[in-house]
């Protein structure tokens, strides 16, 4: 095949039609070509690739020095075709690579969370030095949203847990004639562990998701960027009020849940075992030390920090679409509940080692 005239972008459709007959292989004579640009060079290289794909060789001959140099330059700049790995039927593709990516992503997420926590601590230190930076209006608002509005569900949860503990304890202790120790079982379990732990789990599912959704929505609408442009720090305006509100209110919620749990346990002990409220109170005061209640409430501020930091951090990580918002909202709840349980386990080991 002999080409002549101009092989440029203006004549690209005609050039491609002429090269369609060259896919069967052979030679392309370029001696009569007057002009060649990158579009014409691309068309020649594409014709060569199509010929090679059919098992034929297509050679370009009689190139001038400038045309040869242009053809080599375009060939070097063309992207390599993507090669797909051959998959083995019945075996997951790239399972090890996916595992590595998940581990790497988890490590990066942990590092960013630690960095965000350090930034929050630095802003808390600045707030201690300059208390006027804290705005009371958002603080009171979040205390109501995360604290007061959670009282009904927390009370109901504590009441039902007390009923379940008393019922199951009475079932196990009746054969031994030790029904009276149901009071100790309910009191120590709720005051020391279950009251504050289940409260923290409920608050994690309720408030961590709310924090992520609220801050993530602001991130999607670029309101956080606008705050930075106006010289307002998002940590001071969005994170610290939520953190301080939870630190102040979670101990109170845990205390309310514990009281409701004792009320539910006392009611079930009265119905199922005949332990009157007076007997329940006497046994409670005689055998249950106030240390158990203090140990339970000591954990509350730590749980509050975990829930608030994770919820706000996940909200800050949201990108500009609804799918990202939903993903980070779910992730904040899972991470907050997981870390609350892990920290509670560490506290249990710590108090057991010190004999508390």
Short mmCIF file of N, CA and C in Angstrom, two decimals, residues 61 91 107 118 157 160 169 252 282 318 333 340:
data_model
loop_
_atom_site.label_atom_id
_atom_site.label_comp_id
_atom_site.label_asym_id
_atom_site.label_seq_id
_atom_site.Cartn_x
_atom_site.Cartn_y
_atom_site.Cartn_z
N UNK A 61 7.53 1.66 5.56
CA UNK A 61 8.83 1.84 4.89
C UNK A 61 8.89 3.21 4.24
N UNK A 91 -11.49 -20.06 42.71
CA UNK A 91 -10.55 -19.49 43.66
C UNK A 91 -10.72 -17.98 43.66
N UNK A 107 -4.53 0.58 59.01
CA UNK A 107 -3.41 1.26 59.67
C UNK A 107 -3.43 2.76 59.38
N UNK A 118 -5.00 13.88 68.76
CA UNK A 118 -3.99 14.83 69.23
C UNK A 118 -4.38 16.27 68.96
N UNK A 157 -33.72 0.63 78.74
CA UNK A 157 -32.71 -0.42 78.59
C UNK A 157 -32.26 -0.92 79.97
N UNK A 160 -35.01 -3.04 81.72
CA UNK A 160 -35.18 -4.38 81.15
C UNK A 160 -33.98 -5.27 81.47
N UNK A 169 -30.91 -14.94 87.21
CA UNK A 169 -30.22 -15.27 88.47
C UNK A 169 -31.08 -16.10 89.39
N UNK A 252 -23.95 10.87 83.91
CA UNK A 252 -25.32 11.00 84.40
C UNK A 252 -26.23 9.95 83.77
N UNK A 282 -32.34 -3.55 102.02
CA UNK A 282 -31.46 -3.95 103.12
C UNK A 282 -30.29 -4.78 102.60
N UNK A 318 -15.75 12.49 55.49
CA UNK A 318 -16.75 12.31 54.44
C UNK A 318 -16.35 13.10 53.20
N UNK A 333 -20.19 4.11 64.02
CA UNK A 333 -20.92 3.33 65.03
C UNK A 333 -20.16 2.06 65.38
N UNK A 340 -15.28 0.93 72.71
CA UNK A 340 -15.87 1.00 74.04
C UNK A 340 -15.76 -0.35 74.74
#
